XYZ file of C-alpha atoms in Angstrom:
516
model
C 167.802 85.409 28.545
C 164.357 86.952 30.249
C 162.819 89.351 28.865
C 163.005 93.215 29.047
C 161.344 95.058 31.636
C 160.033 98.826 32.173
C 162.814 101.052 33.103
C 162.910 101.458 36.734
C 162.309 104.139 39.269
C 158.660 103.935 38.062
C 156.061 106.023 39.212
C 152.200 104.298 39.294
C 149.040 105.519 40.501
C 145.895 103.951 41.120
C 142.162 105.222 41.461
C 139.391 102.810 42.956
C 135.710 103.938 42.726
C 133.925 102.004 45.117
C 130.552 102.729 46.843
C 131.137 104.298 49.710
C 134.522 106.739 48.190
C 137.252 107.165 45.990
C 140.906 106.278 46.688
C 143.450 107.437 45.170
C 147.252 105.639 45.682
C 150.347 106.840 44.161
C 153.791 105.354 44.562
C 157.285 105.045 42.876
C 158.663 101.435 42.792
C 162.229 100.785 42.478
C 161.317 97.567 41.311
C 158.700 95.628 41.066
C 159.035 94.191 45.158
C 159.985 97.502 46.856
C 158.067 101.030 47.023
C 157.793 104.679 48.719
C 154.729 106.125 48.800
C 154.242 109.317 47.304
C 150.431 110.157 48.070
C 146.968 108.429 49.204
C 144.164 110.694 49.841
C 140.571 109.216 49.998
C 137.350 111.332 48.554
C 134.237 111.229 50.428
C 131.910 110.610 47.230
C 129.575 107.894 48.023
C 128.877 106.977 44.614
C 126.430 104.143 46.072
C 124.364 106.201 47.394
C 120.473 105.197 46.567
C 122.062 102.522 44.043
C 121.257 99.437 46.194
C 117.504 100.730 46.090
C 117.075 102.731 43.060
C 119.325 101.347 40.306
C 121.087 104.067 39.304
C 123.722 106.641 40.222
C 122.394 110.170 41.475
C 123.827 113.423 39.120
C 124.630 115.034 42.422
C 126.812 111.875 42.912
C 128.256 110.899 39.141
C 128.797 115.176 39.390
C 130.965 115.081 42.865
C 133.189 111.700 41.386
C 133.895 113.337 37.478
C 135.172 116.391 39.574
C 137.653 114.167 42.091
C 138.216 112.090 39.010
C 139.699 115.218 37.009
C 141.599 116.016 40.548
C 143.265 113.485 40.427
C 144.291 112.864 36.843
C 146.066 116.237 37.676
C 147.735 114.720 40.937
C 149.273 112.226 38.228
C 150.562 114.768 35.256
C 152.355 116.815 38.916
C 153.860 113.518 40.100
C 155.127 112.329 37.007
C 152.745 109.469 37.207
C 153.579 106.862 33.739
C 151.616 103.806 34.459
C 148.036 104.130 36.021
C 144.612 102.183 36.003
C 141.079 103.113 37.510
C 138.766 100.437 38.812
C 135.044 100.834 39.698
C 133.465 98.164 41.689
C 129.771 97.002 42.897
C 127.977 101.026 42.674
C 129.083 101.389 38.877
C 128.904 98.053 38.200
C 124.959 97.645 39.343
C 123.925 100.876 38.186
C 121.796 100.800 35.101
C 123.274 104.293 33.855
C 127.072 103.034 35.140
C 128.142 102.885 31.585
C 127.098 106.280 30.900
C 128.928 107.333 34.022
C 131.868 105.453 32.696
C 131.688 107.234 29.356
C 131.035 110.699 30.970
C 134.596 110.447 32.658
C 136.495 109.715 29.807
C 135.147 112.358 27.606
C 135.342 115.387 30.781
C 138.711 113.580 32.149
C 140.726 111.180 29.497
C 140.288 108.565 32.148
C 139.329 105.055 31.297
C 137.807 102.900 33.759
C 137.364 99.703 34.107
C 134.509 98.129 35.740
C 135.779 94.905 37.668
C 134.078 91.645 38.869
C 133.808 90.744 42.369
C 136.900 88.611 41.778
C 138.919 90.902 40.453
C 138.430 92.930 43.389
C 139.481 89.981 45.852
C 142.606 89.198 43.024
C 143.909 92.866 43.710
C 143.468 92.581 47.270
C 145.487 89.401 47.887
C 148.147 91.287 46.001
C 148.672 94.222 48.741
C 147.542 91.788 51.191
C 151.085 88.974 50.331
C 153.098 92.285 50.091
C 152.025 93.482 53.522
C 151.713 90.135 55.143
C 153.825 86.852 54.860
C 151.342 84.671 54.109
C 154.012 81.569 53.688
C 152.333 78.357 52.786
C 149.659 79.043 55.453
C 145.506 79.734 54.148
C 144.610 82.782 55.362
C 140.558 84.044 55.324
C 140.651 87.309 53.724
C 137.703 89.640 54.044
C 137.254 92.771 51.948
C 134.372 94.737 52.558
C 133.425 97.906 50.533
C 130.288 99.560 50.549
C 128.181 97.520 48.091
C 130.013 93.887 48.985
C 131.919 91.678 50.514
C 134.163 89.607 48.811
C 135.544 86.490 50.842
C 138.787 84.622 49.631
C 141.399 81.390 51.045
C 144.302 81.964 49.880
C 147.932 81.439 50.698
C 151.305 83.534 49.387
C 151.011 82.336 45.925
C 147.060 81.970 44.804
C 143.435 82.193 45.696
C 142.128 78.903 46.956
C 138.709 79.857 46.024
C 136.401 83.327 46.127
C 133.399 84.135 46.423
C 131.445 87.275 46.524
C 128.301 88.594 48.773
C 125.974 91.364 48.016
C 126.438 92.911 51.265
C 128.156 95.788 51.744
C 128.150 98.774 54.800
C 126.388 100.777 52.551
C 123.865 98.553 50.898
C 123.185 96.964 54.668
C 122.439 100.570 56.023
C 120.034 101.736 53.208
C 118.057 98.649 52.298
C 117.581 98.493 56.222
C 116.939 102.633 56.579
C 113.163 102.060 56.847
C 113.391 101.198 60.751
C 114.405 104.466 62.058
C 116.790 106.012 64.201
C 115.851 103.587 66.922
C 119.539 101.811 67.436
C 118.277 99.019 69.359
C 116.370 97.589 66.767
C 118.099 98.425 63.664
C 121.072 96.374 65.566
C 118.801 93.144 66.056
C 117.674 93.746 62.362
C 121.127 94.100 60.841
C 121.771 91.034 63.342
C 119.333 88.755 61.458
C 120.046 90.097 58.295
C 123.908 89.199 58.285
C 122.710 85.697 59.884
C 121.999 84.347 56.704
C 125.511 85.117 55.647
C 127.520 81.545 54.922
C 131.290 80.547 53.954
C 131.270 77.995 51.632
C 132.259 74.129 52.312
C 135.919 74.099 52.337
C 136.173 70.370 54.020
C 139.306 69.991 51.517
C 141.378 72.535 52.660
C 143.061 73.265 56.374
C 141.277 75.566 58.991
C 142.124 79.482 58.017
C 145.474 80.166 59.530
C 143.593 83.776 60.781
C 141.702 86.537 59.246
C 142.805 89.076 57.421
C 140.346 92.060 56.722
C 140.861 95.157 54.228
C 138.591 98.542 54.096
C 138.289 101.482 55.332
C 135.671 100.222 58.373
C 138.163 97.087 60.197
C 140.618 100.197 60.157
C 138.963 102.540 61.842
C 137.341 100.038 64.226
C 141.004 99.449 65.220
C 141.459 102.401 66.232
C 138.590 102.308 68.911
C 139.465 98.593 69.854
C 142.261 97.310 72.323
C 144.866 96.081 69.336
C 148.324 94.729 69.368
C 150.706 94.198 66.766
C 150.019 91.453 63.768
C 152.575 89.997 61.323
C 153.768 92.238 58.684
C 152.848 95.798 61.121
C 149.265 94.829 60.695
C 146.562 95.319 63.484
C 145.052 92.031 65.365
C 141.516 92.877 66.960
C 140.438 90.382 69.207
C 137.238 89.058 68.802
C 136.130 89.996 72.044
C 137.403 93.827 71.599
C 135.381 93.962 68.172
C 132.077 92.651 69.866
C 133.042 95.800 72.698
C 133.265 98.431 69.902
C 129.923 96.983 68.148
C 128.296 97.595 71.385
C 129.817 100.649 72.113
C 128.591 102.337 68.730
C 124.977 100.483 68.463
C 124.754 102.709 71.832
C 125.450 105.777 70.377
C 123.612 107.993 67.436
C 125.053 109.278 64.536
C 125.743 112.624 65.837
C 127.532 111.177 68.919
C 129.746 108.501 67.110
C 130.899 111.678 64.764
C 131.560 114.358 67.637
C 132.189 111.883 70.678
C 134.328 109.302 68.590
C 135.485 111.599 65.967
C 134.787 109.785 63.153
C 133.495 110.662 59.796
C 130.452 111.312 58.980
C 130.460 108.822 55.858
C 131.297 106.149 58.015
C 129.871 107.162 61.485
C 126.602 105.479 59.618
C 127.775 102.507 57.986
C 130.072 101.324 60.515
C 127.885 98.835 62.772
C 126.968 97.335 59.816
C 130.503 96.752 58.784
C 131.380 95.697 62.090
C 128.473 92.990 62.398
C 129.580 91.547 59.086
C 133.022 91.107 60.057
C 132.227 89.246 63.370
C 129.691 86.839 61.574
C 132.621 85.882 59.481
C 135.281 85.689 62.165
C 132.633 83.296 64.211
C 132.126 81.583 60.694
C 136.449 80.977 60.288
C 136.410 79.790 64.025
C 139.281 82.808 64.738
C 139.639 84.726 67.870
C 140.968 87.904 66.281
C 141.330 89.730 62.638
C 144.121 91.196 61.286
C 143.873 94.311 59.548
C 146.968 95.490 57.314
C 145.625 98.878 56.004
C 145.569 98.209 52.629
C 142.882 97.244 49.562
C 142.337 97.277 46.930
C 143.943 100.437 45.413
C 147.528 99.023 46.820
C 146.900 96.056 44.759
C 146.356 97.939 41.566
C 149.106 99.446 42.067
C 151.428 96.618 42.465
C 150.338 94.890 39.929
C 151.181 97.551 37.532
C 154.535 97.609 38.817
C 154.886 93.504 38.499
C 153.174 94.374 34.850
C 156.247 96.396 34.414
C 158.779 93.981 35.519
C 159.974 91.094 33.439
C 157.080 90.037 31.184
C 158.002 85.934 31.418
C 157.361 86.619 34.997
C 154.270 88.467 35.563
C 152.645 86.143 32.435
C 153.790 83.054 34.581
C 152.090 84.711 38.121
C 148.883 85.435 35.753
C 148.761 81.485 34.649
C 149.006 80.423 38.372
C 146.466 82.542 39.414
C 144.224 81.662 36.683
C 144.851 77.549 37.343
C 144.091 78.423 40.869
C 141.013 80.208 40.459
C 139.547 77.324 37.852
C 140.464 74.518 39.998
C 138.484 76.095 42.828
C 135.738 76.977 40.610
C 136.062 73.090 39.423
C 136.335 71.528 43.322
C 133.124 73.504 43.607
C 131.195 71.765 41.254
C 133.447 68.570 42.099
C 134.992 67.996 38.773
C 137.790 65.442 37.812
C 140.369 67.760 38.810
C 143.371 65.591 37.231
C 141.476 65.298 34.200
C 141.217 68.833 33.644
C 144.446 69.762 34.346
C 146.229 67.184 32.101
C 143.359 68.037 29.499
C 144.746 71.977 30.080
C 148.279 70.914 29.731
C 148.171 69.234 27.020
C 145.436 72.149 24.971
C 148.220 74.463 26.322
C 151.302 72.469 24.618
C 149.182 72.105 21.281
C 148.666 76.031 21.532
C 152.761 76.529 21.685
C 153.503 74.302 19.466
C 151.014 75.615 16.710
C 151.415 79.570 17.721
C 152.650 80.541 13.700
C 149.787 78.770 12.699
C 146.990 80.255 14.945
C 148.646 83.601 15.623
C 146.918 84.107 19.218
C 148.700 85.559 21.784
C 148.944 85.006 25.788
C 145.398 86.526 26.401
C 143.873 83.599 24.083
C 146.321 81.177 25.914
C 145.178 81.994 29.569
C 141.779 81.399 28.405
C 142.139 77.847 26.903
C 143.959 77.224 30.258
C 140.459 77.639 32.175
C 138.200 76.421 29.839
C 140.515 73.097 29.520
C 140.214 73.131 33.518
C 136.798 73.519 33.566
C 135.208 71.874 30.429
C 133.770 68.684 32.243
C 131.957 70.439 34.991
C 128.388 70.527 33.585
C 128.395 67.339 34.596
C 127.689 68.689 38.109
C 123.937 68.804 36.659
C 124.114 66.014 34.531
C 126.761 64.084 32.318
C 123.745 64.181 29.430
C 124.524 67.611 27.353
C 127.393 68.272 29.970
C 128.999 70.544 27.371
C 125.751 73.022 27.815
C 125.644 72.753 31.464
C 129.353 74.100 31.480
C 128.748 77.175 28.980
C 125.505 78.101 31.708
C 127.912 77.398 34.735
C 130.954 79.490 33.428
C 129.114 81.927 32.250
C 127.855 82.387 35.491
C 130.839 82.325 37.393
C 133.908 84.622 37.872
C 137.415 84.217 37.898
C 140.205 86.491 39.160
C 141.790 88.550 36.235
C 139.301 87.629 34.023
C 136.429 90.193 32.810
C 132.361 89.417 32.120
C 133.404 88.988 28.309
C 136.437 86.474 28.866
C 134.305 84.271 31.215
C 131.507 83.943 28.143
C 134.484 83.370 25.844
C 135.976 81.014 28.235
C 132.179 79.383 28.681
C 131.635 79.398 24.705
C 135.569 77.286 24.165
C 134.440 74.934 27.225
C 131.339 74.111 25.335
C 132.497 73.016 22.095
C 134.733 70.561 23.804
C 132.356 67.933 22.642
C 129.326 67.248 20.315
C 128.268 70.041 17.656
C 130.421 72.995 16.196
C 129.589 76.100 16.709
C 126.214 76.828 14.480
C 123.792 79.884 13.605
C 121.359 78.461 16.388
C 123.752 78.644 18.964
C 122.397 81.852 20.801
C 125.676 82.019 23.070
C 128.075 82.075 20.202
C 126.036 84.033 17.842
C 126.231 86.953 20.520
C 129.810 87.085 20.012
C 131.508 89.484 17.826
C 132.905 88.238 14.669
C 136.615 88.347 16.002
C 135.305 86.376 19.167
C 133.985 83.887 17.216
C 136.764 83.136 15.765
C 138.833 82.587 18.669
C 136.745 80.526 20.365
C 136.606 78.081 16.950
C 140.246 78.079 17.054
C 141.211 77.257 20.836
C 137.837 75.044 20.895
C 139.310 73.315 18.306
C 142.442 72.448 20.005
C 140.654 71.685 23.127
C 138.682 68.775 21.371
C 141.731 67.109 20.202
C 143.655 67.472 23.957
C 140.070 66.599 25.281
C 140.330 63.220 22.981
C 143.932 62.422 24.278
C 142.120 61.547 27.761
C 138.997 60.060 26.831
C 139.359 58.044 29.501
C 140.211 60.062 31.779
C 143.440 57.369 32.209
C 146.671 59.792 31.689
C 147.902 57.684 29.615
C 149.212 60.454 27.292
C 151.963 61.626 28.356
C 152.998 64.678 25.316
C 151.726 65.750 22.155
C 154.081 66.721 19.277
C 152.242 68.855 16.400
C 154.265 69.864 13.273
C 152.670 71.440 9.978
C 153.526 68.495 6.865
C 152.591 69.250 3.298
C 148.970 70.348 3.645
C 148.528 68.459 6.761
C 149.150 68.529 10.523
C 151.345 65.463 12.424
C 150.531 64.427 15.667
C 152.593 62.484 17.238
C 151.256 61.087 20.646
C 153.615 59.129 23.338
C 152.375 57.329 26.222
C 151.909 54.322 28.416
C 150.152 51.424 26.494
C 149.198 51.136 22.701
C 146.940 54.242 22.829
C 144.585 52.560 20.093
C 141.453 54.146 22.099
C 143.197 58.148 21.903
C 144.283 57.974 18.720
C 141.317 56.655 17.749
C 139.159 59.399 19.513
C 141.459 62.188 18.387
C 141.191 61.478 14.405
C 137.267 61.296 15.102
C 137.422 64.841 17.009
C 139.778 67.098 14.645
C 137.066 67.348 12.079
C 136.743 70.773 14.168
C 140.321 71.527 13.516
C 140.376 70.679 9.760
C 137.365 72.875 9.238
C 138.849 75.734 11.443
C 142.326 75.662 9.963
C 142.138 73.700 6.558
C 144.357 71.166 8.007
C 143.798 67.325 7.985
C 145.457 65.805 10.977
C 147.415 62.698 11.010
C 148.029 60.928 13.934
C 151.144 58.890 15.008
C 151.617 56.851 18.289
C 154.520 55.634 20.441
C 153.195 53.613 23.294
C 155.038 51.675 25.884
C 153.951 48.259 27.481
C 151.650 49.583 30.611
C-alpha cells in the first residue's frame, strides 16, 4: 500500500526574493502533475541594490520588501493558500545584515524564509523547467540568471547532471561596472570583456546540450523584442542571431529611450544588456543556435515541489534520493572519483541504515545525507590519497548540492571524513563546531559508513549484501559475496570499533562467499 497523501484540490503559494524583485506565484493543484494558476504578480524591490559593492542591504530596500512581504502573506490568508515557502537567493544571502533582514520579516510578517544555495536555486528551476518542457532522456543546458547570479545546470527529465554557480548576475554586472558612465559604447565593450572570462565546465563525459533553456525575467522580455517562434512545451526559441540584433539594438539606446521607446521597465531597462551579453556567451559556449525560454523560475518550482511534497510521501522521498545521487556523482566526476566505488559503498551504508533504523532512530533527512557522503567519501583523493579523509571534509564543505542547505553539506563533509582513520576528537575544529545533536549524527551514520566503507576495501564489489540483526548484546553481520571475503571481513571487524563505541554494540561478522 503507498502511503497517504495531502488531500487534494490544494492551494500553494510561493515567494522568491531575489536581487533584482520579488515574485510571488500562487496556484491550486489538483494533484501533484496538474495546476491552474490563481495569481503571479512580480514587485519591483531590488533588494540587491548596492549589495554587490557595499555588503549590505539598504533600509530603504529591506523597508520596500517587509512591506510586499506582508502584501503578500495577505494575498495567501484571501486565497486560501495551505502550503507555502519563501526563498531568498544571492542579495540576502551575501549581505552581512541578511540575517537580520531575515529575522525582521518574521517578527513584522510571520514569514519564514529560507535563504537557499546556488543549487537549490538551479534544483527548483529544473522542476518548472521538466513541467513546462519535455526534457525526455535528452541533456538540456539550462541557464537561470537573476540579478546577483547565474546558475548553469545539464540536466535531463529526471536529474541534474551537474551545477554550477557564477557570481554574475544583471544586477551585480551593471553596478560593479557603473563607474564608466553613461557612455553605451564602452560600457558594452567593458561588459564584453568582463563576461569573457565566463567558462562552462569540462563535460567531455556527457553528450552535446540537446539546446538551451533559459529562465528570468530578462530572456523573457528580450523575447519579446526578438523575431521568436514556437519551442517545445509553448516555450519561446530566440535565435542566436535575433539575440545578438536585440543586444545591439539596446547598447544603441539610453536608459530613457529603452523605457519610453521600447516600453520596458525601468528596473530592467538598465540591467538588460548585461543579461543579454551573458546569455549569448553561454549559448556560443553550448555550441546552440537558439535558446528557449519557457517563462518560468524559480518561484514555479517552489511551488511544485510543495505540491509533489504533498503527494505520496514514498514518492517525493524516492525523487529527493535521485536527485541527491545525481548531484554527488557529478560533484564526484568533478573531482574524478571511483564512481562505482562510491555508489556500492552508498548502497550498502544505505542498507545498514534500514536495516538498523530501531536501533539508530534517524529518519530520511539523516538517510539522504549518508547517501552523499557514502558517494563522495573518497574524493580528497583528488589532492592527494595521503589524509584523503581531510581533503574530502575541505572539498564538501566547499561544495553545494541541490536540496541540501550550508549546514547539511558540513554535516555531510564531517560523516565523509570519519570514513577512515581517527574518531571524531576535541581537536577536530570541524566537528567541534557542530551542535551537540549534530555531533551525534554524524558519529552514528559515520559509523556505519566505516563498516560499508570496509566491505569494499578493494574497491572489488565483491560484496554483494549486508544482513545486520541485533543478538544478545551484540550486532551480526552477515556478509555474502563472490570469493571467500577473508580481506572484508577482515577490514570490517578492524573498522566497527567506531560502531561499538557509538552504539555499545560489538559486531560479529559472518561470511558466505562463492568460488569467484
Amino acid at each position: 500500500m503507498g502511503e497517504k497523501s495531502e488531500a487534494f484540490p490544494l492551494r500553494v503559494a510561493a515567494i522568491d526574493i531575489g536581487s533584482n524583485a520579488i515574485r510571488f506565484f500562487a496556484a491550486e493543484f489538483a494533484d501533484p502533475d496538474s495546476h491552474a494558476v490563481l495569481e503571479a504578480e512580480r514587485s519591483s524591490v531590488r533588494l540587491g541594490h548596492g549589495v554587490f559593492l557595499t555588503g549590505k542591504l539598504t533600509r530603504e530596500a529591506m523597508d520596500a520588501a517587509v512591506g510586499t512581504i506582508a502584501e503578500f502573506k495577505e494575498r495567501m490568508a484571501r486565497l486560501g493558500v495551505t502550503k507555502s515557502r519563501a526563498v531568498a537567493t544571492s542579495a540576502v544571502r551575501e549581505a552581512t545584515n541578511g540575517e537580520r533582514f531575515l529575522a525582521r520579516v518574521k517578527k513584522e510578517t510571520g514569514i519564514q524564509i529560507e535563504m537557499i544555495s546556488g543549487s537549490e536555486e538551479a534544483r527548483l528551476v529544473h522542476l518548472a523547467v521538466r513541467n513546462r518542457v519535455a526534457m525526455g532522456k535528452k541533456q538540456w543546458l539550462l541557464v537561470d540568471l537573476g540579478g546577483g547570479s547565474v546558475e548553469v545546470s545539464l540536466a535531463d527529465h529526471d536529474a541534474i547532471l551537474w551545477s554550477e554557480s557564477h557570481t554574475m548576475g544583471s544586477v551585480r554586472l551593471l553596478e560593479e561596472l557603473a563607474d564608466v558612465g553613461e557612455e553605451p559604447g564602452r560600457f558594452r565593450r567593458l561588459l564584453e570583456e568582463y563576461v569573457s572570462t565566463l567558462r562552462l565546465p569540462s563535460v567531455a563525459e556527457y553528450r552535446r546540450p540537446a539546446g538551451l533553456i533559459a529562465t528570468g525575467g530578462n530572456i523573457d522580455a528580450l523575447a519579446r523584442l526578438s523575431a521568436v517562434r514556437q519551442g517545445p512545451g509553448g516555450s519561446l526559441a530566440i535565435p542566436l542571431a535575433g539575440l545578438r540584433a536585440a543586444i545591439a539594438r539596446l547598447s544603441g539606446l539610453s536608459f530613457r529611450q529603452r523605457v519610453d521607446e521600447l516600453g520596458l521597465r525601468e528596473d530592467r531597462a538598465d540591467v538588460i544588456v548585461p543579461a543579454a551579453l551573458v546569455y549569448e556567451r553561454l549559448a556560443v559556449l553550448a555550441g546552440v543556435e537558439e535558446i528557449h525560454a519557457p517563462g518560468v523560475g524559480v518561484r514555479e518550482g517552489v511551488a511544485l515541489d510543495l505540491a509533489d511534497e504533498a503527494g505520496t510521501a514514498r514518492s517525493y522521498r524516492d525523487r529527493q534520493l535521485q536527485q541527491v545521487t545525481a548531484g554527488a556523482v557529478a560533484l564526484g566526476r568533478h573531482y574524478m572519483f571511483d564512481e562505482g566505488h562510491g555508489e556500492h559503498v552508498a548502497r550498502l551504508a544505505l542498507s545498514l541504515f534500514d536495516q538498523l533504523r530501531k536501533l539508530h532512530g534517524l529518519g530520511d533527512a539523516d538517510r539522504r545525507l549518508l547517501l552523499a557522503a557514502a558517494i563522495l567519501h573518497d574524493i580528497g583523493s583528488y589532492v592527494s590519497y595521503k589524509r584523503h579523509h581531510k581533503h574530502s571534509l575541505y572539498l564538501i564543505s566547499n561544495s553545494e548540492l541541490p536540496g541540501f542547505t550550508p549546514k547539511d553539506m558540513t554535516l555531510v563533509a564531517n560523516i565523509a571524513r570519519y570514513h577512515r582513520k581517527s574518531e571524531p576528537a576535541s581537536d577536530h575544529d570541524a566537528f567541534v563546531a557542530l551542535e551537540p545533536r549534530d555531533q551525534r549524527r554524524v558519529e552514528g551514520l559515520a559509523s556505519l559508513l566505516r563498516m560499508a566503507d570496509a566491505l569494499d576495501r578493494e574497491h572489488s564489489r565483491k560484496v554483494d549484501s549486508v544482513r545486520a540483526q541485533v543478538k544478545n548484546k551484540r550486532l551480526v553481520l552477515h556478509i555474502d559475496g563472490r570469493g571467500d571475503l577473508l580481506l572484508e571481513k577482515w577490514a570490517l571487524e578492524r573498522k566497527s570499533d567506531f560502531f561499538r563505541r557509538v552504539y555499545g554494540l560489538a559486531v560479529v561478522v559472518e561470511t558466505t562467499g562463492e568460488s569467484a
